[in-house]
Tab-separated table of C-alpha atoms and ligand atoms in Angstrom:
chain	number	residue	atom	x	y	z
W	27	MET	CA	20.830	25.504	25.473
W	28	LYS	CA	18.815	25.056	22.266
W	29	GLU	CA	20.794	21.909	21.303
W	30	LYS	CA	20.106	20.511	24.756
W	31	ILE	CA	16.355	20.846	24.278
W	32	LEU	CA	16.530	19.263	20.813
W	33	ASP	CA	18.560	16.426	22.402
W	34	LEU	CA	15.734	15.836	24.858
W	35	PHE	CA	13.348	15.189	21.994
W	36	THR	CA	15.563	13.346	19.534
W	37	ARG	CA	18.865	11.950	20.803
W	38	ASP	CA	17.664	8.771	22.526
W	39	ALA	CA	15.564	7.724	19.544
W	40	LEU	CA	18.476	8.164	17.133
W	41	GLU	CA	20.946	6.342	19.380
W	42	THR	CA	18.514	3.466	19.907
W	43	ALA	CA	17.930	3.175	16.161
W	44	ARG	CA	21.686	3.064	15.485
W	45	ALA	CA	22.221	0.441	18.194
W	46	ASN	CA	19.362	-1.723	16.829
W	47	ASN	CA	20.361	-1.503	13.177
W	48	THR	CA	17.125	0.325	12.420
W	49	TYR	CA	18.644	3.756	11.690
W	50	ARG	CA	17.341	4.963	8.325
W	51	THR	CA	19.196	6.655	5.523
W	52	MET	CA	18.168	7.143	1.906
W	53	ARG	CA	19.595	5.575	-1.197
W	54	LEU	CA	20.188	7.944	-4.115
W	55	MET	CA	18.982	6.924	-7.568
W	56	GLU	CA	20.463	8.717	-10.561
W	57	SER	CA	18.078	7.377	-13.207
W	58	PRO	CA	14.297	7.009	-13.630
W	59	GLU	CA	12.571	4.079	-11.955
W	60	SER	CA	12.716	1.023	-14.207
W	61	SER	CA	13.817	-2.633	-14.070
W	62	ARG	CA	17.441	-1.465	-14.435
W	63	VAL	CA	18.597	1.683	-12.624
W	64	LYS	CA	21.713	3.666	-11.803
W	65	ILE	CA	22.532	4.006	-8.107
W	66	ARG	CA	24.983	6.345	-6.338
W	67	MET	CA	27.129	3.931	-4.300
W	68	PRO	CA	28.478	4.823	-0.808
W	69	ASN	CA	31.906	5.614	-2.392
W	70	GLY	CA	30.256	8.166	-4.707
W	71	ALA	CA	30.537	6.055	-7.885
W	72	SER	CA	27.546	5.227	-10.106
W	73	GLN	CA	26.586	1.596	-10.504
W	74	GLU	CA	23.934	-0.110	-12.643
W	75	GLN	CA	21.605	-2.384	-10.705
W	76	ILE	CA	18.736	-4.733	-11.449
W	77	LEU	CA	15.914	-3.142	-9.471
W	78	LEU	CA	13.831	-5.630	-7.495
W	79	ALA	CA	12.304	-3.103	-5.154
W	80	SER	CA	9.902	-0.929	-7.078
W	81	ASN	CA	6.191	-0.404	-6.519
W	82	SER	CA	5.912	0.655	-10.154
W	83	TYR	CA	4.826	-2.899	-10.925
W	84	LEU	CA	3.775	-2.325	-14.520
W	85	ASP	CA	6.702	-0.003	-15.303
W	86	LEU	CA	4.356	2.612	-16.719
W	87	ALA	CA	6.589	5.515	-15.641
W	88	ASN	CA	8.701	4.871	-18.742
W	89	VAL	CA	6.067	4.392	-21.432
W	90	GLY	CA	6.805	7.066	-24.050
W	91	GLU	CA	3.210	7.952	-24.886
W	92	LEU	CA	2.328	8.309	-21.176
W	93	LYS	CA	5.301	10.595	-20.515
W	94	GLN	CA	4.292	12.708	-23.521
W	95	ALA	CA	0.698	12.888	-22.310
W	96	MET	CA	1.809	14.109	-18.881
W	97	ALA	CA	4.111	16.713	-20.428
W	98	GLN	CA	1.204	17.885	-22.598
W	99	ALA	CA	-0.979	18.179	-19.478
W	100	VAL	CA	1.622	20.464	-17.849
W	101	LEU	CA	1.536	22.682	-20.938
W	102	GLU	CA	-2.248	22.762	-20.869
W	103	TRP	CA	-2.859	23.093	-17.121
W	104	GLY	CA	0.296	24.643	-15.675
W	105	THR	CA	2.322	23.373	-12.751
W	106	GLY	CA	-0.027	23.499	-9.777
W	107	SER	CA	-3.744	23.375	-8.978
W	108	GLY	CA	-3.881	26.621	-6.993
W	109	GLY	CA	-6.494	25.666	-4.434
W	110	ALA	CA	-8.289	22.986	-2.452
W	111	ARG	CA	-10.845	20.831	-4.275
W	112	LEU	CA	-13.682	22.616	-2.480
W	113	THR	CA	-12.380	26.087	-3.357
W	114	THR	CA	-10.695	26.608	-6.752
W	115	GLY	CA	-8.574	23.473	-7.200
W	116	ASN	CA	-11.206	21.244	-8.795
W	117	LYS	CA	-10.436	21.058	-12.504
W	118	THR	CA	-12.222	19.008	-15.161
W	119	ILE	CA	-9.241	16.665	-15.204
W	120	HIS	CA	-9.814	15.760	-11.515
W	121	GLN	CA	-13.420	14.913	-12.246
W	122	GLU	CA	-12.494	12.858	-15.324
W	123	LEU	CA	-10.005	10.902	-13.226
W	124	GLU	CA	-12.602	10.120	-10.567
W	125	GLU	CA	-15.156	9.076	-13.149
W	126	PHE	CA	-12.652	6.722	-14.739
W	127	ILE	CA	-11.582	5.223	-11.394
W	128	ALA	CA	-15.242	4.472	-10.619
W	129	LYS	CA	-15.660	2.830	-14.028
W	130	PHE	CA	-12.404	0.855	-13.756
W	131	LYS	CA	-13.337	-0.381	-10.293
W	132	GLY	CA	-16.956	-1.109	-11.237
W	133	GLU	CA	-18.321	1.249	-8.561
W	134	GLU	CA	-20.922	4.034	-8.553
W	135	SER	CA	-18.454	6.766	-7.723
W	136	ALA	CA	-14.921	7.637	-6.583
W	137	ILE	CA	-13.013	10.428	-4.863
W	138	THR	CA	-9.284	11.143	-5.026
W	139	PHE	CA	-6.820	12.220	-2.337
W	140	ASN	CA	-3.253	13.486	-2.742
W	141	THR	CA	-1.775	10.193	-1.520
W	142	GLY	CA	-2.955	6.729	-0.570
W	143	TYR	CA	-1.820	7.509	2.962
W	144	MET	CA	-4.219	10.466	3.079
W	145	ALA	CA	-7.022	8.348	1.622
W	146	ASN	CA	-6.761	5.814	4.434
W	147	VAL	CA	-6.314	8.351	7.215
W	148	GLY	CA	-9.088	10.605	5.927
W	149	THR	CA	-11.565	7.809	5.266
W	150	ILE	CA	-11.280	5.939	8.548
W	151	SER	CA	-11.253	9.086	10.680
W	152	ALA	CA	-14.301	10.451	8.835
W	153	LEU	CA	-16.319	7.244	9.066
W	154	CYS	CA	-15.560	6.356	12.691
W	155	GLY	CA	-15.677	8.209	15.998
W	156	LYS	CA	-14.992	7.380	19.615
W	157	ASN	CA	-18.149	5.318	20.109
W	158	ASP	CA	-17.412	3.049	17.152
W	159	PHE	CA	-15.505	-0.223	16.812
W	160	ILE	CA	-12.794	-1.034	14.280
W	161	PHE	CA	-11.488	-4.516	13.492
W	162	SER	CA	-8.033	-4.348	11.969
W	163	ASP	CA	-5.706	-7.079	10.657
W	164	GLU	CA	-2.461	-7.097	12.665
W	165	LEU	CA	-0.379	-6.593	9.491
W	166	ASN	CA	-2.303	-3.613	8.146
W	167	HIS	CA	-0.373	-0.701	6.672
W	168	ALA	CA	0.717	2.222	8.875
W	169	SER	CA	-1.732	4.576	7.129
W	170	ILE	CA	-4.644	2.397	8.266
W	171	ILE	CA	-3.264	2.323	11.800
W	172	ASP	CA	-2.864	6.108	11.817
W	173	GLY	CA	-6.430	6.557	10.536
W	174	ILE	CA	-7.703	4.344	13.350
W	175	ARG	CA	-5.743	6.323	15.945
W	176	LEU	CA	-7.079	9.594	14.613
W	177	SER	CA	-10.668	8.302	14.711
W	178	ARG	CA	-10.404	7.503	18.475
W	179	ALA	CA	-12.634	4.461	17.858
W	180	LYS	CA	-12.095	1.338	19.962
W	181	CYS	CA	-9.792	-0.870	17.913
W	182	PHE	CA	-9.628	-4.662	18.048
W	183	VAL	CA	-6.611	-6.069	16.222
W	184	TYR	CA	-7.199	-9.579	14.878
W	185	LYS	CA	-4.556	-12.159	13.992
W	186	HIS	CA	-3.294	-11.911	10.455
W	187	ASN	CA	-5.879	-13.218	7.986
W	188	ASP	CA	-7.463	-15.300	10.776
W	189	MET	CA	-11.207	-15.211	10.197
W	190	ALA	CA	-12.002	-17.136	13.398
W	191	ASP	CA	-10.104	-14.512	15.373
W	192	LEU	CA	-11.932	-11.734	13.538
W	193	LYS	CA	-15.233	-13.332	14.487
W	194	ARG	CA	-14.051	-13.581	18.108
W	195	VAL	CA	-13.174	-9.880	18.340
W	196	ILE	CA	-16.448	-8.820	16.698
W	197	LEU	CA	-18.360	-10.803	19.329
W	198	ALA	CA	-16.219	-9.249	22.078
W	199	ALA	CA	-16.953	-5.757	20.739
W	200	LYS	CA	-20.667	-6.460	20.525
W	201	ALA	CA	-20.654	-7.652	24.150
W	202	GLU	CA	-18.803	-4.499	25.190
W	203	PHE	CA	-21.300	-2.398	23.242
W	204	SER	CA	-24.287	-4.080	24.968
W	205	THR	CA	-22.767	-3.430	28.409
W	206	ARG	CA	-22.116	0.171	27.463
W	207	GLU	CA	-25.715	0.593	26.291
W	208	MET	CA	-27.093	-0.901	29.518
W	209	HIS	CA	-25.184	1.661	31.550
W	210	ALA	CA	-25.901	4.603	29.271
W	211	GLU	CA	-27.389	7.456	31.280
W	212	ASN	CA	-29.671	9.211	28.811
W	213	GLY	CA	-31.491	6.010	27.930
W	214	THR	CA	-31.490	6.616	24.151
W	215	ALA	CA	-30.302	3.514	22.347
W	216	THR	CA	-27.586	3.917	19.701
W	217	ALA	CA	-26.749	1.444	16.946
W	218	PHE	CA	-23.618	-0.696	16.989
W	219	ARG	CA	-21.196	0.581	14.317
W	220	GLY	CA	-18.287	-1.633	13.349
W	221	LEU	CA	-15.740	-1.295	10.550
W	222	ILE	CA	-13.602	-4.212	9.370
W	223	VAL	CA	-10.482	-2.938	7.641
W	224	THR	CA	-7.718	-4.810	5.864
W	225	ASP	CA	-4.998	-4.509	3.265
W	226	ALA	CA	-5.967	-6.390	0.096
W	227	VAL	CA	-2.318	-7.349	-0.559
W	228	PHE	CA	-0.178	-7.204	2.577
W	229	SER	CA	2.701	-4.934	1.743
W	230	MET	CA	5.523	-6.765	3.499
W	231	ASP	CA	4.308	-10.332	2.924
W	232	GLY	CA	2.635	-10.176	-0.484
W	233	ASP	CA	-0.239	-12.435	0.603
W	234	LEU	CA	-3.933	-11.650	0.073
W	235	ALA	CA	-6.897	-10.892	2.303
W	236	ASN	CA	-9.655	-13.505	2.169
W	237	LEU	CA	-12.279	-11.261	0.562
W	238	PRO	CA	-15.072	-13.856	0.148
W	239	GLU	CA	-14.894	-14.768	3.826
W	240	LEU	CA	-14.582	-11.125	4.912
W	241	LEU	CA	-17.706	-10.275	2.895
W	242	ARG	CA	-19.566	-13.113	4.575
W	243	LEU	CA	-18.480	-12.082	8.081
W	244	ALA	CA	-19.206	-8.406	7.435
W	245	LYS	CA	-22.724	-9.285	6.293
W	246	GLU	CA	-23.349	-11.658	9.181
W	247	SER	CA	-22.135	-9.162	11.795
W	248	GLU	CA	-23.595	-6.081	10.071
W	249	CYS	CA	-20.225	-4.353	9.840
W	250	LEU	CA	-18.875	-2.120	7.088
W	251	LEU	CA	-15.966	-3.661	5.133
W	252	MET	CA	-13.046	-1.572	3.874
W	253	ILE	CA	-10.111	-2.880	1.863
W	254	ASP	CA	-6.924	-1.089	0.861
W	255	GLU	CA	-5.931	-2.067	-2.674
W	256	ALA	CA	-2.638	-0.151	-2.742
W	257	HIS	CA	-0.738	-3.208	-4.026
W	258	ALA	CA	-3.724	-4.838	-5.744
W	259	THR	CA	-4.798	-2.235	-8.312
W	260	GLY	CA	-3.132	-3.004	-11.635
W	261	VAL	CA	-1.817	-6.274	-10.211
W	262	LEU	CA	-4.601	-8.671	-9.179
W	263	GLY	CA	-7.239	-10.177	-11.428
W	264	LYS	CA	-7.039	-10.825	-15.129
W	265	THR	CA	-7.250	-7.130	-16.001
W	266	GLY	CA	-5.713	-5.648	-12.845
W	267	ARG	CA	-8.959	-4.489	-11.300
W	268	GLY	CA	-8.031	-5.865	-7.912
W	269	LEU	CA	-9.020	-8.331	-5.226
W	270	ALA	CA	-12.687	-8.769	-6.203
W	271	GLU	CA	-11.666	-9.623	-9.765
W	272	HIS	CA	-9.054	-12.056	-8.415
W	273	TYR	CA	-11.674	-13.974	-6.410
W	274	GLY	CA	-14.587	-13.337	-8.781
W	275	CYS	CA	-16.658	-12.067	-5.855
W	276	ALA	CA	-18.490	-8.905	-4.767
W	277	HIS	CA	-16.702	-5.711	-3.752
W	278	ALA	CA	-16.098	-4.400	-0.242
W	279	ASP	CA	-18.225	-1.431	0.863
W	280	VAL	CA	-15.205	0.859	0.823
W	281	THR	CA	-12.325	0.316	-1.606
W	282	VAL	CA	-9.232	2.442	-1.071
W	283	GLY	CA	-6.331	2.495	-3.498
W	284	THR	CA	-3.274	4.407	-4.545
W	285	LEU	CA	-2.313	5.929	-7.882
W	286	SER	CA	1.377	5.864	-6.982
W	287	LYS	CA	2.274	2.193	-7.369
W	288	ALA	CA	1.174	0.191	-10.443
W	289	VAL	CA	-0.518	3.308	-11.851
W	290	ALA	CA	2.854	5.108	-11.652
W	291	ALA	CA	1.485	8.581	-10.903
W	292	GLU	CA	0.637	9.918	-7.453
W	293	GLY	CA	-2.484	10.104	-5.314
W	294	GLY	CA	-5.001	7.919	-3.531
W	295	PHE	CA	-8.670	7.127	-4.059
W	296	VAL	CA	-11.782	5.707	-2.519
W	297	ALA	CA	-14.385	3.972	-4.684
W	298	GLY	CA	-17.849	2.875	-3.610
W	299	LYS	CA	-21.485	3.950	-3.451
W	300	GLN	CA	-22.323	7.579	-4.324
W	301	GLN	CA	-23.462	8.153	-0.735
W	302	LEU	CA	-20.056	7.113	0.612
W	303	ILE	CA	-18.261	9.457	-1.770
W	304	ASP	CA	-20.632	12.356	-0.949
W	305	PHE	CA	-19.965	11.722	2.736
W	306	LEU	CA	-16.173	11.764	2.284
W	307	ARG	CA	-16.314	14.959	0.215
W	308	ASN	CA	-18.145	16.571	3.126
W	309	ARG	CA	-16.340	15.051	6.081
W	310	SER	CA	-12.874	13.795	5.236
W	311	ARG	CA	-10.344	16.282	6.596
W	312	SER	CA	-7.412	15.049	4.500
W	313	PHE	CA	-9.560	15.645	1.408
W	314	ILE	CA	-10.915	19.039	2.470
W	315	PHE	CA	-7.967	20.789	4.105
W	316	THR	CA	-5.306	20.408	1.461
W	317	THR	CA	-4.518	21.711	-2.010
W	318	ALA	CA	-5.824	19.586	-4.889
W	319	MET	CA	-3.278	17.391	-6.647
W	320	ALA	CA	-1.520	19.113	-9.547
W	321	PRO	CA	-3.689	18.774	-12.680
W	322	ALA	CA	-0.837	17.171	-14.629
W	323	VAL	CA	-0.584	14.485	-11.944
W	324	ALA	CA	-4.334	13.880	-12.184
W	325	ALA	CA	-3.963	13.683	-15.974
W	326	ALA	CA	-1.094	11.190	-15.645
W	327	ALA	CA	-3.110	9.019	-13.242
W	328	SER	CA	-6.069	9.130	-15.610
W	329	ASN	CA	-3.999	8.320	-18.727
W	330	ASN	CA	-2.039	5.564	-17.005
W	331	LEU	CA	-5.163	3.908	-15.634
W	332	ARG	CA	-6.709	3.968	-19.117
W	333	TYR	CA	-3.492	2.389	-20.409
W	334	ILE	CA	-3.876	-0.475	-17.912
W	335	ASP	CA	-7.474	-0.852	-19.094
W	336	THR	CA	-6.394	-1.283	-22.714
W	337	HIS	CA	-3.188	-3.279	-22.036
W	338	PRO	CA	-4.140	-6.245	-19.819
W	339	GLU	CA	-1.107	-8.064	-21.250
W	340	ARG	CA	1.081	-5.926	-18.955
W	341	VAL	CA	-0.717	-7.356	-15.927
W	342	GLN	CA	-0.230	-10.847	-17.339
W	343	SER	CA	3.512	-10.265	-17.949
W	344	LEU	CA	3.874	-9.186	-14.339
W	345	ARG	CA	2.146	-12.362	-13.147
W	346	GLU	CA	4.338	-14.559	-15.363
W	347	ASN	CA	7.445	-12.819	-14.040
W	348	VAL	CA	6.433	-13.430	-10.423
W	349	LYS	CA	5.869	-17.121	-11.166
W	350	PHE	CA	9.193	-17.425	-12.991
W	351	PHE	CA	11.123	-15.637	-10.204
W	352	CYS	CA	9.588	-17.658	-7.337
W	353	GLU	CA	10.328	-20.903	-9.175
W	354	ALA	CA	13.891	-19.772	-9.907
W	355	LEU	CA	14.445	-18.948	-6.219
W	356	GLN	CA	12.973	-22.269	-5.128
W	357	HIS	CA	15.199	-24.024	-7.629
W	358	GLU	CA	18.163	-22.257	-5.994
W	359	SER	CA	16.951	-23.511	-2.569
W	360	VAL	CA	15.860	-20.075	-1.343
W	361	ASN	CA	12.954	-20.397	1.040
W	362	VAL	CA	10.029	-18.589	-0.656
W	363	VAL	CA	6.449	-19.461	-1.481
W	364	GLN	CA	4.764	-18.764	-4.810
W	365	SER	CA	3.463	-15.209	-4.369
W	366	PRO	CA	-0.059	-14.314	-5.527
W	367	SER	CA	0.951	-10.639	-5.884
W	368	ALA	CA	3.999	-8.714	-7.142
W	369	ILE	CA	5.719	-8.882	-3.731
W	370	VAL	CA	8.073	-11.744	-2.881
W	371	PRO	CA	9.384	-11.664	0.700
W	372	ILE	CA	12.605	-13.529	1.481
W	373	VAL	CA	12.613	-13.720	5.272
W	374	ILE	CA	16.073	-13.571	6.869
W	375	GLY	CA	15.156	-12.941	10.525
W	376	ASP	CA	18.049	-11.091	12.114
W	377	GLU	CA	18.134	-7.326	11.338
W	378	ALA	CA	21.923	-7.048	11.048
W	379	ARG	CA	22.151	-10.096	8.773
W	380	ALA	CA	19.393	-8.817	6.503
W	381	LEU	CA	21.235	-5.501	6.174
W	382	LYS	CA	24.487	-7.287	5.408
W	383	ILE	CA	22.877	-9.427	2.696
W	384	SER	CA	21.148	-6.429	1.145
W	385	ALA	CA	24.467	-4.497	1.062
W	386	ALA	CA	26.288	-7.475	-0.489
W	387	LEU	CA	23.546	-7.792	-3.123
W	388	GLN	CA	23.874	-4.107	-3.938
W	389	ASP	CA	27.629	-4.579	-4.444
W	390	ALA	CA	26.764	-7.428	-6.806
W	391	GLY	CA	24.343	-5.246	-8.795
W	392	ILE	CA	20.988	-6.357	-7.364
W	393	LEU	CA	18.868	-3.832	-5.505
W	394	ILE	CA	16.594	-5.383	-2.875
W	395	PRO	CA	16.165	-3.433	0.359
W	396	ALA	CA	16.227	-5.024	3.786
W	397	ILE	CA	12.953	-4.330	5.583
W	398	ARG	CA	13.353	-4.179	9.340
W	399	TYR	CA	11.571	-3.362	12.570
W	400	PRO	CA	9.387	-1.324	13.006
W	401	THR	CA	8.095	-1.874	9.436
W	402	VAL	CA	7.982	-5.611	10.219
W	403	ALA	CA	8.066	-7.369	13.612
W	404	LYS	CA	11.393	-7.722	15.457
W	405	GLY	CA	13.360	-10.751	14.241
W	406	GLN	CA	11.355	-10.877	11.004
W	407	ALA	CA	13.714	-8.765	8.906
W	408	ARG	CA	13.524	-9.633	5.248
W	409	LEU	CA	14.541	-8.885	1.723
W	410	ARG	CA	11.413	-7.600	0.075
W	411	ALA	CA	11.605	-8.265	-3.629
W	412	SER	CA	8.980	-6.720	-5.863
W	413	LEU	CA	8.690	-7.399	-9.544
W	414	MET	CA	7.871	-5.433	-12.656
W	415	ALA	CA	6.150	-6.469	-15.863
W	416	THR	CA	9.280	-5.492	-17.809
W	417	HIS	CA	11.904	-7.572	-15.997
W	418	THR	CA	13.439	-10.051	-18.413
W	419	HIS	CA	13.711	-13.732	-17.502
W	420	GLU	CA	17.467	-13.351	-17.814
W	421	GLN	CA	17.506	-10.571	-15.188
W	422	LEU	CA	15.324	-12.614	-12.866
W	423	GLN	CA	17.400	-15.779	-13.267
W	424	THR	CA	20.615	-13.845	-12.562
W	425	ALA	CA	19.024	-12.236	-9.511
W	426	ALA	CA	17.818	-15.590	-8.137
W	427	SER	CA	21.307	-17.128	-8.434
W	428	VAL	CA	23.067	-14.135	-6.861
W	429	ILE	CA	20.518	-13.971	-4.008
W	430	SER	CA	21.002	-17.651	-3.259
W	431	GLN	CA	24.814	-17.401	-3.254
W	432	THR	CA	24.780	-14.249	-1.138
W	433	ILE	CA	22.455	-15.715	1.502
W	434	LYS	CA	24.620	-18.842	1.742
W	435	SER	CA	27.835	-16.861	2.107
W	436	THR	CA	26.569	-14.287	4.647
W	437	ASN	CA	26.377	-15.418	8.245
I	516	LIG	C1	-0.965	-0.980	1.882
I	516	LIG	C2	-0.632	0.444	1.633
I	516	LIG	N1	-1.587	1.374	1.782
I	516	LIG	C3	-1.345	2.676	1.558
I	516	LIG	C4	-0.102	3.108	1.162
I	516	LIG	C5	0.110	4.571	0.947
I	516	LIG	O1	0.009	4.901	-0.391
I	516	LIG	P1	0.740	6.195	-0.958
I	516	LIG	O2	2.166	5.828	-1.206
I	516	LIG	O3	-0.006	6.543	-2.189
I	516	LIG	O4	0.634	7.234	0.100
I	516	LIG	C6	0.937	2.173	0.982
I	516	LIG	C7	2.297	2.514	0.550
I	516	LIG	O5	2.872	3.484	0.535
I	516	LIG	C8	0.662	0.815	1.235
I	516	LIG	O6	1.623	-0.093	1.094
């Protein structure tokens, strides 16, 4: 009887996923994350692979002095934080981390969350309620979408990076707001509240949001602007400070980021005006109702971010590697554009074919996962390559040749 009830909830979804080639399993890695890793193959054997799939863009997880510093923090602070930030969990190391994030990002203040996912969900749902309007790029990350759903605000999705479409939906929302106000029963006027939200680097395409134009539109339409710099921090701009440094323009009102990708620790953050941070500390449920991140993790995030600050050459090596790899692929007639970030999508289209190519690449010692629906749209399955500052040109050249041959020979 019990199995039957579980079937009701789960069986159809699993069968559909298997039939559509979207059923998910997990790869097992037997070594730390670096440009070369050891993978447990389906037959149980270990195989060395060139890793072209990591979010650890600067490869900081393997820097000796940073590993030592984290180990030292465990010895000093113990293994866990013991409480929520607003009860007993708030240690000096958490505060130091937030102060450094604010400094690194050139903002008044910052607040950390346990993950970037929680930062997005907790920020959007705290800022917006059911009477508000949110304007969201159609390719935004799932954590932004979940934050919008939780907020119950009216959401207008605009076409990817299409500023004319964004303007259109803002006007539509303002018209809807005026009608609503006209029919309001209690007669007290409320202000229009709109939030524009976008990834800074789009995680499956590697392209960038048009920050200068977004700033202009946000100002013109009196909306708040929020950007998610998950794949931008440590990557974009001369010193890895993100999208504003890349464009040489002003910052968004709300900058979200993660400490788990280029920073190679774990956690999320929001940086902005002191008033914004005070508000989130008081209202963001994913900040309030959870245990503070382990102090050693906060220490690692803090140390690693300081390392990025003093080693801008790592950011430059990453950029050079991306340029070299895109050119090598183009030279091998693989259809890619020069990526402005660390993410290089190689679009295949068909889900089954993308899986087949990814499996063949793994057999040949190159690890690039196939990204499929629902992470990307149906028929847009792709190999999502992401680069590290420590890949050698030799590794990248080998990978480009093997990718080209594998795509040609897999139909
Ligand atoms: C654009 C974007 N935002 C947020 C997140 C969530 O960050 P975290 O892994 O720290 O939860 C991710 C990836 O995981 C992401 O790609």
